[in-house]
Structures are given as structure tokens and as C-alpha cells.
Amino acid sequence: MTKTALVLGAGMVGVCTAWHLVRRGFDVTLVDRRGPGQETSYGNAGLIQRECVAPHHFPHELSRIARIALGRGNDVHYSMRAMPALARPLFDYWRASGPGPYPAIVRHYEAMIRHCLTEHDEMIEASGARDLIRPGGFKFALQSAKSLAEEAATAERLKRDFGIAATILDSDGLAKAEPALKRRFAGAIHWTDPWAVRDPGGLVGRYAQALEQAGCTLAVGDAATLAQDAGGWSVRTASGIVRAEHAVVALGPWSDQVLRPMGYRYPLFVKRGYHTHYKGDAGLSMPVLDLQAGTMMVPMNMGLRVCTGAEFAPLGAPPTPVQMHRAEARARELLNLGPAIEPTPWLGNRPCTPDMLPVIGAAPNHKGLWLHFGHAHQGFTLGPVTGRLLAEMMNRETPYFDPQPYSPTRFH
Ligand SMILES: Cc1cc2nc3c(=O)[nH]c(=O)nc-3n(C[C@H](O)[C@H](O)[C@H](O)COP(=O)(O)OP(=O)(O)OC[C@H]3O[C@@H](n4cnc5c(N)ncnc54)[C@H](O)[C@@H]3O)c2cc1C
């Protein structure tokens, strides 16, 4: 008998889940209220981050906490009004970032990240999307000698522990490599392994197109209509009710909205991020992050995409693009930036969990329901990796790495 599945959410995570289920003979309907890759998976920095073996942790150094609390710097922004609701997940995030639990979290993160290039590569090849990929890595530009030395020490440690490649550039080396930069930096770390994607939403779209050609049905529908019956699961779509034995919740930051009515309370919170495109590529050879200024500059097909760091605010709260204004001002200092393409900045939501690990596996209390969300800063990188992992679990295969650290039961 053919195995059937509904995959709810057509971001990078949902599309990759559907991809691996179809490859295993499942009859899959991929449901989204929009087209594939039009939300968070559209607006990110487009990096397939092979270097990011250690997830973004909550700072423990008092100087960094004070800097954030006082609103200095541009990498983190928060609204005081959001704090009461965020207090518990942020406290748990701070605890998980401590010297006790964090090293194990890094090990579990690295177990996923190490597969990102090979898993994406297969999908890029099969979907004819090579034209969207720019290998060669990206650069962290550092303003002070002290921060360059700190980042160089981190790069050295990642090389020793995990084989991550990086080249350290001094001030002249960076100026030579990126002559478009108008300001001098102390130097840069050039992470050489990662790939940059020239159109992140476009890559998800290509994967979805290939998926459709392989027999997956793409449907428009509201995941909130998900219902369980004797035969499994159903959801209402524009072309009628669709039923399947399995359902996968891959709704990124919105996953909670469908799970709460079923009695699940996942401590999902969002770190918001903004971008704006500017005409032309401003002459950068690859993505460059001005680390201290929280300003990411990425040459893309649409123009130069300038992205911001993290903003702590509730999902759905009105935009407060202060970081975007500062990032634009900094990018104008650094580059001959063209005019903005969009009238207002794009706003997206990184789906985060306090222990920095995604939720992957069977829902504890509902047969045939599977959870796949919470990929935070690296969902674009990790979609194909964890998509395969979940599909293997659903198909009762031996998973290609241990799924236990990401188990949905860990919060209950
Ligand atoms: C500024 C910024 C920069 C980033 N840079 C990077 C990067 O360089 N590299 C990287 O790896 N990651 C990056 N990320 C993180 C990455 O974008 C996310 O982790 C990833 O896109 C999450 O994918 P997803 O499929 O879980 O969620 P999404 O892409 O948001 O997909 C969820 C889908 O669910 C659908 N949906 C929601 N509710 C419903 C409903 N009720 N009914 C039907 N459909 C629904 C939405 O329409 C959407 O298509 C960045 C994020 C931001 C904000």
C-alpha cells in the first residue's frame, strides 16, 4: 500500500521533508497558504553555513550583556514590552548557552551541519539550480585588532576540532580582496567552505518545481484546518480536503499556532530579522558581514541584500526596523550603495528554541503526526539535512545520524 503524507509548510524545511519522502515512495501533498519559499526561507542571507558548527548562543560575558541591555551595537535589538512573555524562553536560552550544557549542544549541532553541503548538492544537481550557487565562502570583517584576534582563535579551534577551513586576512589582505570597501578594517576571517545562494527563495522554488515533477502535489491551504480522524489526517485546501496517513508540521515560526490547540506547548520564540535590496552588487566579490555593526551585505540576483541581526519581539508585532536603518547607514559608509529597491524593509522570523536545536520526530501524543521546526539561524542550511533525517524516521529506516538530541519529547 502507498504511504501517504501531508507536509504543512513549504519553506526550506517543508520542501526538503517532502523531497525525501517522495524519494522513499510516499504520496505527498505539500500545503502552504503561499507559494514555496516565500516567507523566512525567502528573506535570509542565503548562506549554506558549513562553518556554523556552534549555534548562536546567548552571551554570558557581562560586557556583552550590558551592551545589549543598553541598546549599544546593532547585532541585537529588543522591545521592553516583549520581555515579560519572552522572559522564560530567554532564561532557558541563557542557561543552555552556559559552559555546562553548551558543548553538548555544539556536538549535536555539528552532527547536522557536517551534512549540509552534500545534502544540498544532491538537490541542487537534481533540480538544475547550480546557477544560483556561489561557492567560495563569505567573510567576517572585524573592526578592531582585538576582535580579529578573538575570531582568529575561534577559527583555529574550529579547524582543530571540526576541520572547518578559514583564511585569516590582515587589513591589507582584506582591502585587496574586497577593493569596493571604502573603510579599512583590522582584517577578516574568510570562511572558505560555505556556499552563498544568489536567490534563496528561488532555490526553494527550484527544489519545489523538481518535487512537483517527481509527483508531489503542491496545494494552497490553511494548516490550521488540520484534523485527525480514524484514517489519519486531513487538511482543507483550495482544491478540496486532502487526507493522508501522516502529517508533518513544518511551519517554521508558525508551527506553534497549529500545535497549541492540540495541547502541545513548545517554547518556540522568534528572532526577527530585516533586509533591503539595493541596486547593483556594490562591487563585493562575496557576502561580507561587518560583525560589530551587525550588518550583513550579500550580492544577490536582485541586488545587494543588506540583512540585520536579531530582534526580540513577538511574532506578528508591527515592524520596528531600527537595525535596518543603522545597517543601511553602515553599508553606505562602507560601499557605493545604490538606491533601495523595496519601499519598506522585508521582515522575517527565525524560529528558535531555548536549547538552539530544532524539534524533529514523532509528536508525543498523536499517531502519525510528525514535528519539524525550530531551525533558528540555520534553517536554510539545514532543511535538506533534517528533511532526510525525518523522512528516514517516518519510513522506519535506520537514521543516518542519531535523532535523539532533537526529540520532540525533550521539553515535556
Ligand atoms: C535576516 C535573516 C537571515 C538569515 N540568514 C540565514 C542564512 O544565511 N543561512 C541559513 O541557513 N539560515 C538563515 N536564516 C534562517 C532561515 O531563514 C530560517 O531558519 C529558515 O528559513 C526556516 O525555514 P522554515 O521552512 O522552517 O520556515 P519558513 O521558510 O518560514 O516556512 C514556513 C512556511 O509555513 C507557511 N505557513 C505558516 N502558517 C501557515 C498556515 N497556517 N497554513 C499554511 N501555511 C502556513 C508559510 O507560508 C511558510 O511558507 C536567516 C533568517 C533571517 C530572518
CSV table of C-alpha atoms and ligand atoms in Angstrom, one decimal:
chain,number,residue,atom,x,y,z
A,1,MET,CA,0.0,0.0,0.0
A,2,THR,CA,1.3,3.5,-0.9
A,3,LYS,CA,2.3,5.5,2.2
A,4,THR,CA,0.7,9.0,2.2
A,5,ALA,CA,1.8,12.2,3.9
A,6,LEU,CA,0.7,15.8,4.2
A,7,VAL,CA,3.6,18.2,4.7
A,8,LEU,CA,2.4,21.5,6.2
A,9,GLY,CA,4.7,24.4,5.3
A,10,ALA,CA,6.6,24.9,2.1
A,11,GLY,CA,9.6,26.8,3.4
A,12,MET,CA,13.1,25.2,3.0
A,13,VAL,CA,12.3,22.7,5.8
A,14,GLY,CA,8.9,21.5,4.5
A,15,VAL,CA,10.1,21.3,0.9
A,16,CYS,CA,13.1,19.2,1.8
A,17,THR,CA,10.9,16.9,4.0
A,18,ALA,CA,8.6,16.4,1.1
A,19,TRP,CA,11.6,15.8,-1.2
A,20,HIS,CA,12.9,13.0,0.9
A,21,LEU,CA,9.5,11.4,1.5
A,22,VAL,CA,8.8,11.3,-2.3
A,23,ARG,CA,12.2,9.7,-2.8
A,24,ARG,CA,11.0,6.9,-0.4
A,25,GLY,CA,7.8,6.2,-2.3
A,26,PHE,CA,5.4,8.4,-0.2
A,27,ASP,CA,2.5,10.0,-2.0
A,28,VAL,CA,2.9,13.6,-0.6
A,29,THR,CA,0.8,16.7,-0.7
A,30,LEU,CA,2.8,19.9,0.3
A,31,VAL,CA,0.4,22.5,1.7
A,32,ASP,CA,1.1,26.2,2.2
A,33,ARG,CA,-1.0,29.3,2.3
A,34,ARG,CA,1.5,30.9,0.0
A,35,GLY,CA,3.9,29.6,-2.7
A,36,PRO,CA,7.0,27.7,-1.8
A,37,GLY,CA,9.9,29.6,-0.2
A,38,GLN,CA,8.1,32.9,0.2
A,39,GLU,CA,8.5,33.5,4.0
A,40,THR,CA,11.6,33.2,6.1
A,41,SER,CA,13.2,31.0,3.5
A,42,TYR,CA,12.9,33.8,1.0
A,43,GLY,CA,14.4,36.7,3.0
A,44,ASN,CA,17.5,35.2,4.7
A,45,ALA,CA,21.2,35.9,3.9
A,46,GLY,CA,21.2,32.8,1.6
A,47,LEU,CA,24.3,31.2,3.2
A,48,ILE,CA,24.7,27.4,3.4
A,49,GLN,CA,26.7,27.7,6.5
A,50,ARG,CA,29.2,24.8,6.7
A,51,GLU,CA,31.3,26.7,9.1
A,52,CYS,CA,28.4,27.2,11.7
A,53,VAL,CA,29.0,24.2,13.8
A,54,ALA,CA,28.3,26.2,17.0
A,55,PRO,CA,24.8,27.7,17.2
A,56,HIS,CA,24.2,31.3,18.2
A,57,HIS,CA,24.3,31.3,21.9
A,58,PHE,CA,23.1,33.8,24.5
A,59,PRO,CA,26.1,35.8,25.7
A,60,HIS,CA,27.4,35.1,29.1
A,61,GLU,CA,30.1,37.8,29.3
A,62,LEU,CA,28.8,40.8,31.4
A,63,SER,CA,30.2,43.3,29.0
A,64,ARG,CA,28.2,41.9,26.0
A,65,ILE,CA,25.0,41.6,28.1
A,66,ALA,CA,25.4,45.2,29.3
A,67,ARG,CA,26.0,46.3,25.7
A,68,ILE,CA,22.7,44.6,24.5
A,69,ALA,CA,20.7,45.8,27.6
A,70,LEU,CA,21.9,49.4,26.9
A,71,GLY,CA,20.9,49.2,23.3
A,72,ARG,CA,24.5,49.7,22.1
A,73,GLY,CA,25.6,47.9,18.9
A,74,ASN,CA,23.4,46.7,16.1
A,75,ASP,CA,23.5,42.9,16.3
A,76,VAL,CA,20.7,42.6,18.9
A,77,HIS,CA,17.6,44.7,19.4
A,78,TYR,CA,14.7,44.2,21.8
A,79,SER,CA,11.5,45.8,22.8
A,80,MET,CA,10.9,46.1,26.5
A,81,ARG,CA,7.2,45.3,26.0
A,82,ALA,CA,8.1,41.9,24.6
A,83,MET,CA,10.2,41.0,27.6
A,84,PRO,CA,7.6,39.6,30.0
A,85,ALA,CA,6.4,37.0,27.5
A,86,LEU,CA,9.9,36.2,26.5
A,87,ALA,CA,11.4,36.0,30.0
A,88,ARG,CA,11.1,32.2,30.4
A,89,PRO,CA,12.4,31.1,27.0
A,90,LEU,CA,15.2,33.7,27.2
A,91,PHE,CA,16.2,32.5,30.6
A,92,ASP,CA,16.3,28.9,29.4
A,93,TYR,CA,18.3,30.0,26.3
A,94,TRP,CA,20.8,31.8,28.6
A,95,ARG,CA,21.1,28.6,30.7
A,96,ALA,CA,21.6,26.4,27.7
A,97,SER,CA,24.3,28.7,26.5
A,98,GLY,CA,26.3,28.2,29.7
A,99,PRO,CA,29.6,26.2,29.9
A,100,GLY,CA,27.8,23.1,31.2
A,101,PRO,CA,25.2,22.3,28.5
A,102,TYR,CA,26.6,24.3,25.6
A,103,PRO,CA,29.5,21.9,24.5
A,104,ALA,CA,27.0,19.0,24.1
A,105,ILE,CA,24.7,21.3,22.1
A,106,VAL,CA,27.6,22.2,19.8
A,107,ARG,CA,28.2,18.4,19.2
A,108,HIS,CA,24.6,17.9,18.3
A,109,TYR,CA,24.6,20.9,16.0
A,110,GLU,CA,27.8,19.8,14.3
A,111,ALA,CA,26.3,16.4,13.7
A,112,MET,CA,23.7,18.2,11.4
A,113,ILE,CA,25.9,20.9,9.9
A,114,ARG,CA,28.5,18.5,8.6
A,115,HIS,CA,26.0,17.1,6.1
A,116,CYS,CA,24.7,20.5,4.7
A,117,LEU,CA,26.9,20.8,1.6
A,118,THR,CA,26.5,17.2,0.4
A,119,GLU,CA,22.7,17.1,1.0
A,120,HIS,CA,22.2,20.5,-0.7
A,121,ASP,CA,24.5,19.4,-3.5
A,122,GLU,CA,22.3,16.4,-4.4
A,123,MET,CA,19.2,18.6,-4.5
A,124,ILE,CA,20.9,21.4,-6.5
A,125,GLU,CA,22.0,18.9,-9.1
A,126,ALA,CA,18.6,17.2,-9.3
A,127,SER,CA,16.8,20.5,-9.6
A,128,GLY,CA,19.2,22.1,-12.1
A,129,ALA,CA,19.8,25.0,-9.7
A,130,ARG,CA,23.6,25.3,-10.0
A,131,ASP,CA,23.3,28.8,-11.5
A,132,LEU,CA,22.0,30.1,-8.1
A,133,ILE,CA,25.1,28.9,-6.2
A,134,ARG,CA,28.2,30.9,-5.5
A,135,PRO,CA,30.8,28.6,-3.8
A,136,GLY,CA,33.8,30.2,-2.2
A,137,GLY,CA,32.5,31.2,1.3
A,138,PHE,CA,32.0,34.5,2.9
A,139,LYS,CA,33.9,37.0,5.1
A,140,PHE,CA,33.6,38.3,8.7
A,141,ALA,CA,35.2,41.7,8.6
A,142,LEU,CA,36.5,42.8,12.0
A,143,GLN,CA,36.9,46.4,13.1
A,144,SER,CA,39.4,46.0,15.9
A,145,ALA,CA,42.7,44.1,16.3
A,146,LYS,CA,41.2,42.6,19.5
A,147,SER,CA,38.1,41.2,17.8
A,148,LEU,CA,40.2,39.9,14.8
A,149,ALA,CA,42.5,38.0,17.3
A,150,GLU,CA,39.4,36.6,19.1
A,151,GLU,CA,37.7,35.4,15.8
A,152,ALA,CA,41.0,34.1,14.5
A,153,ALA,CA,41.4,32.0,17.7
A,154,THR,CA,37.8,30.7,17.2
A,155,ALA,CA,38.6,29.8,13.6
A,156,GLU,CA,41.8,28.0,14.7
A,157,ARG,CA,39.7,26.0,17.3
A,158,LEU,CA,37.0,25.1,14.7
A,159,LYS,CA,39.7,23.9,12.4
A,160,ARG,CA,41.3,21.7,15.0
A,161,ASP,CA,38.1,20.3,16.4
A,162,PHE,CA,35.9,20.0,13.3
A,163,GLY,CA,38.1,20.5,10.3
A,164,ILE,CA,36.4,23.9,9.3
A,165,ALA,CA,38.6,25.8,6.8
A,166,ALA,CA,39.3,29.5,7.1
A,167,THR,CA,41.8,32.0,5.9
A,168,ILE,CA,42.8,35.0,8.1
A,169,LEU,CA,43.2,38.2,6.2
A,170,ASP,CA,45.0,41.3,7.7
A,171,SER,CA,43.9,44.8,6.9
A,172,ASP,CA,45.8,44.9,3.5
A,173,GLY,CA,44.7,41.4,2.6
A,174,LEU,CA,41.0,42.4,3.1
A,175,ALA,CA,41.4,45.7,1.2
A,176,LYS,CA,43.0,43.7,-1.7
A,177,ALA,CA,40.3,41.0,-1.7
A,178,GLU,CA,37.4,43.5,-1.4
A,179,PRO,CA,38.6,46.7,-3.1
A,180,ALA,CA,35.0,48.1,-3.0
A,181,LEU,CA,35.2,48.6,0.8
A,182,LYS,CA,35.8,52.3,1.4
A,183,ARG,CA,36.7,51.8,5.1
A,184,ARG,CA,39.7,50.0,6.5
A,185,PHE,CA,39.1,47.0,8.9
A,186,ALA,CA,41.6,45.3,11.1
A,187,GLY,CA,41.2,42.3,9.0
A,188,ALA,CA,38.8,39.4,8.3
A,189,ILE,CA,38.1,35.7,8.6
A,190,HIS,CA,37.3,34.2,5.3
A,191,TRP,CA,35.3,31.1,5.9
A,192,THR,CA,36.0,29.2,2.6
A,193,ASP,CA,33.7,26.2,2.9
A,194,PRO,CA,30.2,27.8,2.9
A,195,TRP,CA,28.2,28.4,-0.3
A,196,ALA,CA,26.2,31.6,-1.0
A,197,VAL,CA,22.9,31.4,-2.8
A,198,ARG,CA,22.0,34.3,-5.2
A,199,ASP,CA,18.3,33.9,-4.7
A,200,PRO,CA,17.3,31.9,-1.6
A,201,GLY,CA,13.5,31.9,-2.3
A,202,GLY,CA,14.4,31.0,-5.9
A,203,LEU,CA,16.4,27.9,-4.7
A,204,VAL,CA,13.4,26.7,-2.6
A,205,GLY,CA,11.2,27.3,-5.7
A,206,ARG,CA,13.5,25.2,-7.9
A,207,TYR,CA,13.5,22.4,-5.3
A,208,ALA,CA,9.7,22.6,-5.2
A,209,GLN,CA,9.5,22.5,-9.0
A,210,ALA,CA,11.6,19.4,-9.2
A,211,LEU,CA,9.5,17.9,-6.4
A,212,GLU,CA,6.3,18.5,-8.4
A,213,GLN,CA,7.8,16.9,-11.4
A,214,ALA,CA,8.6,13.9,-9.2
A,215,GLY,CA,4.9,13.5,-8.4
A,216,CYS,CA,4.4,15.6,-5.3
A,217,THR,CA,1.2,17.7,-5.2
A,218,LEU,CA,1.6,21.3,-4.2
A,219,ALA,CA,-1.6,22.7,-2.7
A,220,VAL,CA,-2.7,26.0,-1.2
A,221,GLY,CA,-4.4,25.7,2.1
A,222,ASP,CA,-4.5,26.7,5.8
A,223,ALA,CA,-2.7,24.3,8.1
A,224,ALA,CA,-5.0,25.4,10.9
A,225,THR,CA,-7.6,23.2,9.3
A,226,LEU,CA,-5.5,20.1,10.1
A,227,ALA,CA,-7.8,17.4,11.7
A,228,GLN,CA,-7.3,13.9,12.9
A,229,ASP,CA,-9.8,11.1,12.1
A,230,ALA,CA,-9.8,7.3,12.1
A,231,GLY,CA,-7.8,7.1,8.8
A,232,GLY,CA,-5.1,9.6,9.8
A,233,TRP,CA,-5.1,13.3,9.0
A,234,SER,CA,-6.9,15.8,6.8
A,235,VAL,CA,-6.4,19.4,5.7
A,236,ARG,CA,-8.6,21.7,3.7
A,237,THR,CA,-7.0,23.1,0.5
A,238,ALA,CA,-8.2,25.2,-2.4
A,239,SER,CA,-8.8,22.0,-4.3
A,240,GLY,CA,-10.7,20.2,-1.6
A,241,ILE,CA,-10.0,18.2,1.5
A,242,VAL,CA,-6.8,16.1,1.3
A,243,ARG,CA,-6.3,13.0,3.5
A,244,ALA,CA,-3.2,11.1,4.5
A,245,GLU,CA,-1.8,8.6,7.0
A,246,HIS,CA,0.9,11.0,8.2
A,247,ALA,CA,1.1,14.8,8.7
A,248,VAL,CA,4.3,16.8,9.2
A,249,VAL,CA,4.2,20.2,10.9
A,250,ALA,CA,7.0,22.2,9.2
A,251,LEU,CA,5.5,25.7,9.6
A,252,GLY,CA,8.7,27.4,10.9
A,253,PRO,CA,7.8,30.2,13.3
A,254,TRP,CA,4.1,29.5,13.0
A,255,SER,CA,4.4,25.8,14.0
A,256,ASP,CA,3.1,26.6,17.5
A,257,GLN,CA,-0.1,28.0,16.2
A,258,VAL,CA,-1.2,24.7,14.8
A,259,LEU,CA,0.2,22.6,17.8
A,260,ARG,CA,-1.3,24.6,20.7
A,261,PRO,CA,-4.9,23.7,20.0
A,262,MET,CA,-3.7,20.0,20.1
A,263,GLY,CA,-2.3,20.6,23.6
A,264,TYR,CA,1.4,21.0,22.8
A,265,ARG,CA,3.4,23.8,24.4
A,266,TYR,CA,6.7,24.2,22.7
A,267,PRO,CA,8.9,27.1,23.9
A,268,LEU,CA,9.2,28.5,20.4
A,269,PHE,CA,10.2,32.1,20.1
A,270,VAL,CA,11.4,34.3,17.2
A,271,LYS,CA,14.4,36.3,16.5
A,272,ARG,CA,13.3,38.7,13.8
A,273,GLY,CA,15.5,40.0,11.0
A,274,TYR,CA,15.1,42.6,8.3
A,275,HIS,CA,16.6,43.0,4.8
A,276,THR,CA,16.5,45.6,2.0
A,277,HIS,CA,17.9,45.2,-1.5
A,278,TYR,CA,20.0,48.0,-3.1
A,279,LYS,CA,20.5,48.3,-6.9
A,280,GLY,CA,23.7,46.7,-8.1
A,281,ASP,CA,26.1,44.5,-6.2
A,282,ALA,CA,28.3,47.4,-4.9
A,283,GLY,CA,31.4,45.6,-6.0
A,284,LEU,CA,31.6,42.8,-3.3
A,285,SER,CA,33.1,39.5,-4.5
A,286,MET,CA,31.1,37.6,-1.9
A,287,PRO,CA,29.0,38.1,1.2
A,288,VAL,CA,30.6,40.2,3.9
A,289,LEU,CA,29.5,40.6,7.5
A,290,ASP,CA,30.6,43.6,9.4
A,291,LEU,CA,30.4,41.7,12.7
A,292,GLN,CA,30.5,44.6,15.2
A,293,ALA,CA,28.0,46.6,13.1
A,294,GLY,CA,25.5,43.7,12.8
A,295,THR,CA,25.4,44.4,9.0
A,296,MET,CA,25.4,41.6,6.5
A,297,MET,CA,26.0,42.5,2.9
A,298,VAL,CA,25.2,39.9,0.3
A,299,PRO,CA,25.4,40.2,-3.5
A,300,MET,CA,22.3,38.6,-4.9
A,301,ASN,CA,20.4,38.4,-8.3
A,302,MET,CA,18.0,41.1,-7.1
A,303,GLY,CA,20.8,43.5,-6.0
A,304,LEU,CA,22.9,43.9,-2.8
A,305,ARG,CA,20.8,42.4,0.1
A,306,VAL,CA,21.7,44.1,3.4
A,307,CYS,CA,20.4,42.0,6.3
A,308,THR,CA,20.2,42.7,10.1
A,309,GLY,CA,20.9,40.7,13.2
A,310,ALA,CA,18.4,39.5,15.8
A,311,GLU,CA,15.4,41.4,17.1
A,312,PHE,CA,13.5,40.0,20.1
A,313,ALA,CA,9.8,40.8,19.6
A,314,PRO,CA,6.6,38.8,19.5
A,315,LEU,CA,5.6,37.1,16.2
A,316,GLY,CA,3.3,39.4,14.4
A,317,ALA,CA,4.2,42.6,16.2
A,318,PRO,CA,4.5,45.7,14.0
A,319,PRO,CA,7.9,46.2,12.4
A,320,THR,CA,10.5,48.3,14.2
A,321,PRO,CA,13.3,48.5,11.7
A,322,VAL,CA,15.8,50.4,13.7
A,323,GLN,CA,18.5,47.8,13.0
A,324,MET,CA,17.8,48.1,9.3
A,325,HIS,CA,18.2,51.9,9.3
A,326,ARG,CA,21.6,51.5,11.1
A,327,ALA,CA,22.6,48.7,8.8
A,328,GLU,CA,21.8,50.8,5.7
A,329,ALA,CA,23.8,53.7,7.2
A,330,ARG,CA,26.8,51.4,7.8
A,331,ALA,CA,26.6,49.8,4.4
A,332,ARG,CA,26.6,53.3,2.8
A,333,GLU,CA,29.7,54.2,4.8
A,334,LEU,CA,31.4,51.0,3.5
A,335,LEU,CA,30.2,50.8,-0.1
A,336,ASN,CA,28.9,52.8,-3.0
A,337,LEU,CA,25.4,51.6,-2.3
A,338,GLY,CA,22.7,52.1,-4.9
A,339,PRO,CA,19.2,53.2,-4.2
A,340,ALA,CA,16.9,50.9,-2.2
A,341,ILE,CA,14.7,48.6,-4.4
A,342,GLU,CA,11.9,48.0,-1.9
A,343,PRO,CA,9.9,50.9,-0.4
A,344,THR,CA,9.9,49.2,3.1
A,345,PRO,CA,12.3,46.6,4.6
A,346,TRP,CA,11.3,42.9,4.5
A,347,LEU,CA,10.7,41.4,7.9
A,348,GLY,CA,11.2,37.7,8.8
A,349,ASN,CA,11.1,35.5,11.9
A,350,ARG,CA,13.8,32.9,12.8
A,351,PRO,CA,12.1,30.1,14.6
A,352,CYS,CA,14.1,29.5,17.8
A,353,THR,CA,14.1,27.1,20.7
A,354,PRO,CA,15.8,27.7,24.1
A,355,ASP,CA,18.3,24.8,23.5
A,356,MET,CA,19.2,26.0,20.0
A,357,LEU,CA,18.3,22.7,18.5
A,358,PRO,CA,15.4,22.0,16.1
A,359,VAL,CA,12.4,19.8,17.0
A,360,ILE,CA,12.5,16.7,14.8
A,361,GLY,CA,10.4,13.5,15.3
A,362,ALA,CA,7.1,12.0,16.2
A,363,ALA,CA,4.6,14.1,18.1
A,364,PRO,CA,4.4,12.6,21.6
A,365,ASN,CA,0.6,12.2,21.8
A,366,HIS,CA,-0.7,11.8,18.2
A,367,LYS,CA,-0.2,8.9,16.0
A,368,GLY,CA,1.1,9.8,12.5
A,369,LEU,CA,1.9,13.4,13.5
A,370,TRP,CA,5.5,14.5,12.9
A,371,LEU,CA,7.2,17.7,14.0
A,372,HIS,CA,9.9,19.5,12.1
A,373,PHE,CA,10.6,23.1,13.1
A,374,GLY,CA,12.8,25.4,15.2
A,375,HIS,CA,15.9,25.7,12.9
A,376,ALA,CA,16.6,29.3,14.1
A,377,HIS,CA,19.6,30.9,12.3
A,378,GLN,CA,20.4,28.0,10.0
A,379,GLY,CA,17.1,26.6,8.6
A,380,PHE,CA,18.1,27.4,5.1
A,381,THR,CA,21.4,25.4,5.6
A,382,LEU,CA,19.8,22.5,7.5
A,383,GLY,CA,16.5,21.9,5.6
A,384,PRO,CA,17.9,19.1,3.4
A,385,VAL,CA,19.8,17.6,6.3
A,386,THR,CA,17.0,17.3,8.8
A,387,GLY,CA,14.5,16.6,5.9
A,388,ARG,CA,16.3,13.4,5.2
A,389,LEU,CA,16.6,12.5,8.9
A,390,LEU,CA,12.8,12.9,9.5
A,391,ALA,CA,11.9,11.0,6.2
A,392,GLU,CA,14.1,8.1,7.3
A,393,MET,CA,12.3,8.1,10.7
A,394,MET,CA,8.9,8.1,9.1
A,395,ASN,CA,10.0,5.4,6.7
A,396,ARG,CA,11.3,3.3,9.6
A,397,GLU,CA,14.9,3.3,8.3
A,398,THR,CA,18.0,3.5,10.4
A,399,PRO,CA,18.6,7.3,10.6
A,400,TYR,CA,21.9,8.5,9.1
A,401,PHE,CA,22.7,10.1,12.4
A,402,ASP,CA,21.2,10.0,15.9
A,403,PRO,CA,17.9,11.9,16.0
A,404,GLN,CA,17.6,11.7,19.8
A,405,PRO,CA,19.0,15.1,20.7
A,406,TYR,CA,16.3,16.8,18.6
A,407,SER,CA,13.4,14.7,20.0
A,408,PRO,CA,10.1,16.5,20.5
A,409,THR,CA,9.7,14.8,23.9
A,410,ARG,CA,12.7,16.8,25.4
A,411,PHE,CA,10.5,19.7,26.5
A,412,HIS,CA,7.8,17.6,28.2
B,1,LIG,C1,17.5,38.0,8.2
B,1,LIG,C2,17.7,36.5,8.2
B,1,LIG,C3,18.9,36.0,7.7
B,1,LIG,C4,19.1,34.6,7.8
B,1,LIG,N1,20.2,34.0,7.2
B,1,LIG,C5,20.3,32.7,7.1
B,1,LIG,C6,21.4,32.1,6.4
B,1,LIG,O1,22.2,32.8,5.8
B,1,LIG,N2,21.5,30.8,6.4
B,1,LIG,C7,20.6,30.0,7.0
B,1,LIG,O2,20.8,28.7,7.0
B,1,LIG,N3,19.5,30.5,7.6
B,1,LIG,C8,19.3,31.8,7.7
B,1,LIG,N4,18.3,32.3,8.3
B,1,LIG,C9,17.3,31.4,9.0
B,1,LIG,C10,16.4,30.7,7.9
B,1,LIG,O3,15.9,31.7,7.0
B,1,LIG,C11,15.3,30.0,8.7
B,1,LIG,O4,15.8,29.2,9.7
B,1,LIG,C12,14.5,29.1,7.7
B,1,LIG,O5,14.1,29.9,6.5
B,1,LIG,C13,13.3,28.5,8.3
B,1,LIG,O6,12.7,27.7,7.3
B,1,LIG,P1,11.3,27.0,7.6
B,1,LIG,O7,10.9,26.3,6.4
B,1,LIG,O8,11.3,26.4,8.9
B,1,LIG,O9,10.3,28.3,7.8
B,1,LIG,P2,9.6,29.2,6.6
B,1,LIG,O10,10.5,29.4,5.5
B,1,LIG,O11,9.1,30.4,7.3
B,1,LIG,O12,8.4,28.3,6.1
B,1,LIG,C14,7.2,28.2,6.9
B,1,LIG,C15,6.1,28.1,5.9
B,1,LIG,O13,4.9,27.8,6.6
B,1,LIG,C16,3.8,28.5,5.9
B,1,LIG,N5,2.7,28.7,6.8
B,1,LIG,C17,2.7,29.3,8.1
B,1,LIG,N6,1.5,29.2,8.6
B,1,LIG,C18,0.7,28.6,7.8
B,1,LIG,C19,-0.7,28.1,7.8
B,1,LIG,N7,-1.5,28.4,8.8
B,1,LIG,N8,-1.1,27.5,6.7
B,1,LIG,C20,-0.4,27.2,5.6
B,1,LIG,N9,0.9,27.5,5.6
B,1,LIG,C21,1.5,28.2,6.6
B,1,LIG,C22,4.5,29.9,5.5
B,1,LIG,O14,3.7,30.4,4.4
B,1,LIG,C23,5.9,29.4,5.1
B,1,LIG,O15,6.0,29.2,3.7
B,1,LIG,C24,18.1,33.7,8.3
B,1,LIG,C25,16.9,34.3,8.8
B,1,LIG,C26,16.7,35.7,8.8
B,1,LIG,C27,15.4,36.3,9.3
